[in-house]
Coordinates of C-alpha atoms in Angstrom, one line a residue:
Chain A
X1039 CA 57.1 70.9 47.7
X1040 CA 54.2 73.2 48.7
X1041 CA 55.1 76.7 49.6
X1042 CA 54.3 78.1 53.0
X1043 CA 50.8 79.4 53.3
X1044 CA 50.3 83.2 54.0
X1045 CA 48.4 82.4 57.2
X1046 CA 51.6 81.1 58.8
X1047 CA 53.4 84.4 58.2
X1048 CA 50.4 86.2 59.7
X1049 CA 50.5 83.9 62.7
X1050 CA 54.2 84.5 63.3
X1051 CA 53.6 88.3 63.0
X1052 CA 50.8 88.1 65.5
X1053 CA 53.1 86.3 68.0
X1054 CA 55.8 88.9 67.4
X1055 CA 53.4 91.7 68.0
X1056 CA 52.2 90.1 71.3
X1057 CA 55.8 89.7 72.5
X1058 CA 56.4 93.4 71.7
X1059 CA 53.3 94.5 73.7
X1060 CA 54.3 92.3 76.7
X1061 CA 57.8 93.8 76.5
X1062 CA 56.6 97.4 76.6
X1063 CA 54.6 96.5 79.8
X1064 CA 57.2 94.4 81.7
X1065 CA 60.4 96.3 81.0
X1066 CA 61.4 99.3 83.0
X1067 CA 64.4 100.6 80.9
X1068 CA 63.1 103.0 78.3
X1069 CA 65.7 101.9 75.8
X1070 CA 64.4 98.3 76.0
X1071 CA 60.8 99.6 75.8
X1072 CA 61.9 101.4 72.6
X1073 CA 63.3 98.1 71.2
X1074 CA 60.0 96.4 72.0
X1075 CA 58.2 99.1 70.0
X1076 CA 60.5 98.4 67.1
X1077 CA 59.6 94.8 67.4
X1078 CA 55.9 95.6 67.1
X1079 CA 56.5 97.8 64.1
X1080 CA 58.4 95.0 62.4
X1081 CA 55.6 92.5 63.2
X1082 CA 53.1 94.9 61.4
X1083 CA 55.6 95.2 58.5
X1084 CA 55.6 91.4 58.1
X1085 CA 51.8 91.5 58.0
X1086 CA 51.8 94.2 55.3
X1087 CA 54.3 92.3 53.1
X1088 CA 52.4 89.0 53.7
X1089 CA 49.1 90.6 52.6
X1090 CA 50.8 92.3 49.6
X1091 CA 51.9 88.9 48.5
X1092 CA 48.4 87.4 49.2
X1093 CA 46.6 90.0 47.2
X1094 CA 49.2 90.2 44.4
X1095 CA 49.6 94.0 44.7
X1096 CA 52.6 96.0 45.8
X1097 CA 50.8 98.7 47.8
X1098 CA 51.6 96.9 51.1
X1099 CA 55.3 97.0 50.3
X1100 CA 55.1 100.8 49.7
X1101 CA 53.4 101.2 53.1
X1102 CA 56.2 99.2 54.7
X1103 CA 58.6 101.7 53.1
X1104 CA 56.8 104.6 54.8
X1105 CA 56.7 102.7 58.1
X1106 CA 60.4 102.3 57.9
X1107 CA 60.9 106.0 57.3
X1108 CA 58.7 106.9 60.3
X1109 CA 60.6 104.3 62.4
X1110 CA 63.9 105.9 61.5
X1111 CA 62.6 109.4 62.4
X1112 CA 61.2 108.0 65.6
X1113 CA 64.5 106.4 66.5
X1114 CA 66.4 109.6 66.0
X1115 CA 64.0 111.8 68.0
X1116 CA 63.3 109.1 70.6
X1117 CA 67.0 108.5 71.4
X1118 CA 67.6 112.2 71.5
X1119 CA 64.9 112.5 74.1
X1120 CA 66.4 109.6 76.1
X1121 CA 69.8 111.3 76.0
X1122 CA 68.3 114.6 77.1
X1123 CA 66.4 112.8 79.9
X1124 CA 69.6 111.0 81.1
X1125 CA 71.5 114.3 81.2
X1126 CA 69.0 115.9 83.6
X1127 CA 67.7 112.9 85.6
X1128 CA 70.6 110.5 85.5
X1129 CA 68.3 107.5 84.9
X1130 CA 66.7 105.5 82.1
X1131 CA 64.2 103.8 84.4
X1132 CA 60.7 104.5 83.3
X1133 CA 59.4 104.3 86.9
X1134 CA 61.5 107.3 87.9
X1135 CA 60.4 109.3 84.9
X1136 CA 56.7 109.5 85.9
X1137 CA 56.2 113.2 86.3
X1138 CA 53.8 113.4 83.4
X1139 CA 52.0 110.2 84.5
X1140 CA 49.3 111.4 86.9
Chain B
X688 CA 59.6 79.1 51.1
X689 CA 59.8 75.5 52.3
X690 CA 57.4 75.0 55.3
X691 CA 60.1 73.2 57.4
X692 CA 62.6 76.0 56.8
X693 CA 59.9 78.5 57.7
X694 CA 59.2 76.8 61.0
X695 CA 62.9 76.7 61.9
X696 CA 63.3 80.4 61.0
X697 CA 60.1 81.3 62.9
X698 CA 61.4 79.5 66.0
X699 CA 64.6 81.5 65.7
X700 CA 62.7 84.8 65.3
X701 CA 60.5 84.1 68.3
X702 CA 63.5 83.1 70.5
X703 CA 65.3 86.2 69.5
X704 CA 62.3 88.4 70.1
X705 CA 61.8 86.8 73.6
X706 CA 65.5 87.4 74.3
X707 CA 65.0 91.1 73.4
X708 CA 62.2 91.3 75.9
X709 CA 63.6 89.1 78.7
X710 CA 67.4 89.6 78.8
X711 CA 68.3 92.0 81.6
X712 CA 71.3 93.5 79.7
X713 CA 70.3 96.1 77.1
X714 CA 73.3 95.3 74.9
X715 CA 72.2 91.7 74.6
X716 CA 68.6 92.8 73.9
X717 CA 69.9 95.0 71.0
X718 CA 72.0 92.1 69.6
X719 CA 68.9 89.8 69.7
X720 CA 67.0 92.5 68.0
X721 CA 69.5 92.4 65.1
X722 CA 68.9 88.6 64.8
X723 CA 65.1 89.2 64.7
X724 CA 65.4 91.9 62.0
X725 CA 67.7 89.8 59.9
X726 CA 65.4 86.7 59.9
X727 CA 62.5 89.0 59.1
X728 CA 64.3 90.3 56.1
X729 CA 64.7 86.6 55.0
X730 CA 60.9 86.3 55.3
X731 CA 60.4 89.5 53.2
X732 CA 62.6 88.1 50.4
X733 CA 60.6 84.8 50.6
X734 CA 57.4 86.9 50.2
X735 CA 58.7 88.5 47.0
X736 CA 59.6 91.8 48.6
X737 CA 63.3 91.9 47.7
X738 CA 63.6 95.7 47.9
X739 CA 62.0 95.8 51.4
X740 CA 64.2 92.9 52.5
X741 CA 67.4 94.9 51.6
X742 CA 66.0 98.1 53.1
X743 CA 65.2 96.1 56.3
X744 CA 68.9 95.2 56.7
X745 CA 70.2 98.7 55.7
X746 CA 67.7 100.8 57.7
X747 CA 66.8 98.7 60.7
X748 CA 69.8 96.4 61.4
X749 CA 72.3 98.9 59.9
X750 CA 71.1 102.3 61.1
X751 CA 68.5 102.0 63.9
X752 CA 70.1 99.3 65.9
X753 CA 73.5 100.8 65.6
X754 CA 72.1 104.1 66.9
X755 CA 70.5 102.1 69.8
X756 CA 73.8 100.4 70.6
X757 CA 75.5 103.8 70.4
X758 CA 73.2 105.3 72.9
X759 CA 73.4 102.3 75.3
X760 CA 77.1 102.5 75.3
X761 CA 77.1 106.3 75.6
X762 CA 74.9 106.1 78.7
X763 CA 77.0 103.2 79.9
X764 CA 74.0 101.0 80.9
X765 CA 75.0 97.8 82.7
X766 CA 73.0 95.0 84.2
X767 CA 69.9 96.6 85.8
X768 CA 68.7 95.8 89.3
X769 CA 65.1 96.2 88.4
X770 CA 64.8 95.4 84.8
X771 CA 61.3 94.2 85.1
X772 CA 58.2 95.7 86.8
X773 CA 56.6 94.3 89.9
X774 CA 55.4 90.7 89.9
X775 CA 51.7 91.5 89.2
X776 CA 52.7 93.6 86.2
X777 CA 54.8 90.8 84.8
X778 CA 51.9 88.3 85.4
X779 CA 49.4 90.7 83.8
X780 CA 51.7 91.3 80.8
X781 CA 52.3 87.6 80.2
X782 CA 48.5 86.9 80.5
X783 CA 47.6 89.8 78.4
X784 CA 50.2 89.0 75.8
X785 CA 49.1 85.4 75.6
X786 CA 45.5 86.5 75.2
X787 CA 46.4 89.0 72.5
X788 CA 48.4 86.4 70.6
X789 CA 45.5 83.9 70.9
X790 CA 43.0 86.4 69.6
X791 CA 45.2 87.6 66.7
X792 CA 46.2 84.0 65.8
X793 CA 42.6 82.8 65.9
X794 CA 41.7 85.6 63.5
X795 CA 44.5 85.1 61.0
X796 CA 44.9 81.3 61.1
X797 CA 42.0 80.7 58.8
X798 CA 43.0 83.4 56.4
X799 CA 42.3 82.0 52.9
X800 CA 44.5 82.2 49.9
X801 CA 47.1 79.5 50.4
X802 CA 50.5 80.9 49.3
X803 CA 48.9 83.8 47.3
X804 CA 48.4 84.2 43.5
X805 CA 51.0 83.8 40.9
X806 CA 52.8 87.1 40.4
X807 CA 55.3 88.3 37.7
X808 CA 59.0 87.8 38.2
X809 CA 59.5 91.5 38.8
X810 CA 57.1 91.6 41.8
X811 CA 58.8 93.5 44.6
X812 CA 61.8 94.7 42.5
X813 CA 62.9 98.3 43.0
X814 CA 61.6 99.4 39.6
X815 CA 58.1 98.2 40.4
X816 CA 58.0 99.6 43.9
X817 CA 59.4 102.9 42.7
X818 CA 56.8 103.1 40.0
X819 CA 54.0 103.0 42.6
X820 CA 56.0 105.3 44.9
X821 CA 56.3 108.0 42.3
X822 CA 52.7 107.8 40.9
X823 CA 50.0 106.8 43.4
X824 CA 52.0 107.6 46.6
X825 CA 53.9 110.7 45.4
X826 CA 52.4 113.1 48.0
X827 CA 53.1 110.9 51.0
X828 CA 56.6 110.2 49.6
X829 CA 57.4 113.9 49.4
X830 CA 56.0 114.4 52.9
X831 CA 58.4 111.8 54.3
X832 CA 61.3 114.1 53.2
X833 CA 59.7 116.9 55.3
X834 CA 59.3 114.4 58.2
X835 CA 63.0 113.3 58.0
X836 CA 64.1 117.0 57.9
X837 CA 62.0 117.8 61.0
X838 CA 63.4 114.7 62.8
X839 CA 67.0 115.7 62.1
X840 CA 66.5 119.3 63.3
X841 CA 64.5 118.0 66.3
X842 CA 67.1 115.5 67.3
X843 CA 69.9 118.1 67.1
X844 CA 67.9 120.7 69.0
X845 CA 66.9 118.1 71.7
X846 CA 70.5 117.0 72.5
X847 CA 72.0 120.5 72.3
X848 CA 73.4 121.5 75.7
X849 CA 72.1 124.6 77.6
X850 CA 68.9 124.8 75.5
X851 CA 66.3 124.7 78.3

C-alpha cells in the first residue's frame, strides 16, 4: 500500500483556503466571517505540517504552534470586539458596521 | 495514510468547510467547524505531527470553537434574514474562490517528493518539538507569552462596561 503523496495534502489545503476566502466575501455575519478566517488559518497550518513532513524537518510544526497561539489571542480579542460592538450597535451584520469603510 | 481513506476524509473536510460557509445558522456553522478541525487533526497525526494534532483538538476544537459558540449563544443569534451579500458579490466570490483554488492547486499538484523522506520514529513527538522550541525558536516562544498576556488584558478591557 503506497502512502498518500504530500501534494494531495497541499491540494486539500489550497481548496480549504479558497473556501475560507469565499466565505469571508459572501457572509455578512461577522462571527461567521471570523469562522472563515479560522478556516484559512487551518488550511495554512495543514500546508506547514505537510511541508515539514516533505522536508523531514520539524520547523514547520513549530510555526504551526505559533500560528495556533496567535489564533487563540485573535479569537479572544476578536470576540471581545464583537461583544462590544453588539452592545453599542445591536447588530452583528457587517454591512451595518461600515463606519470605518469609506 | 491510505489514499482511499485520505480521499474520504478530504471529502468530509471539504463538505464540513462548505457547511461552515454556506449554512445560514451560525450555530450550525460552528458545529461544522468542529468537524473540519477534528478531521484536520487526523491529517496532522497522519503527517507525523502528533503533538500538533493533539494541540489542534485542545486549542481549536476545545477552546476557540467553544468561545465562538459561547458568544453566539450570548448574543442569541438566530437564523439571519440576510446571511449572504447581494447576488453579484456571491457570484464574484464563487468565481474568485474557484480561480484561487485553481491557481493554488495548479502550483502544488506537481510538488515533488512523493510521501516525503523517511524520518525517525520520534518525529513530531513533544520532546522533539520542544527541543526546537527552546533552542532555535526561544525568542519567539517567549514573545508569545507577552502576546497572550496582552490579549487577555485587551479582551477584558474591551468588554468592560462603561469604559468609553
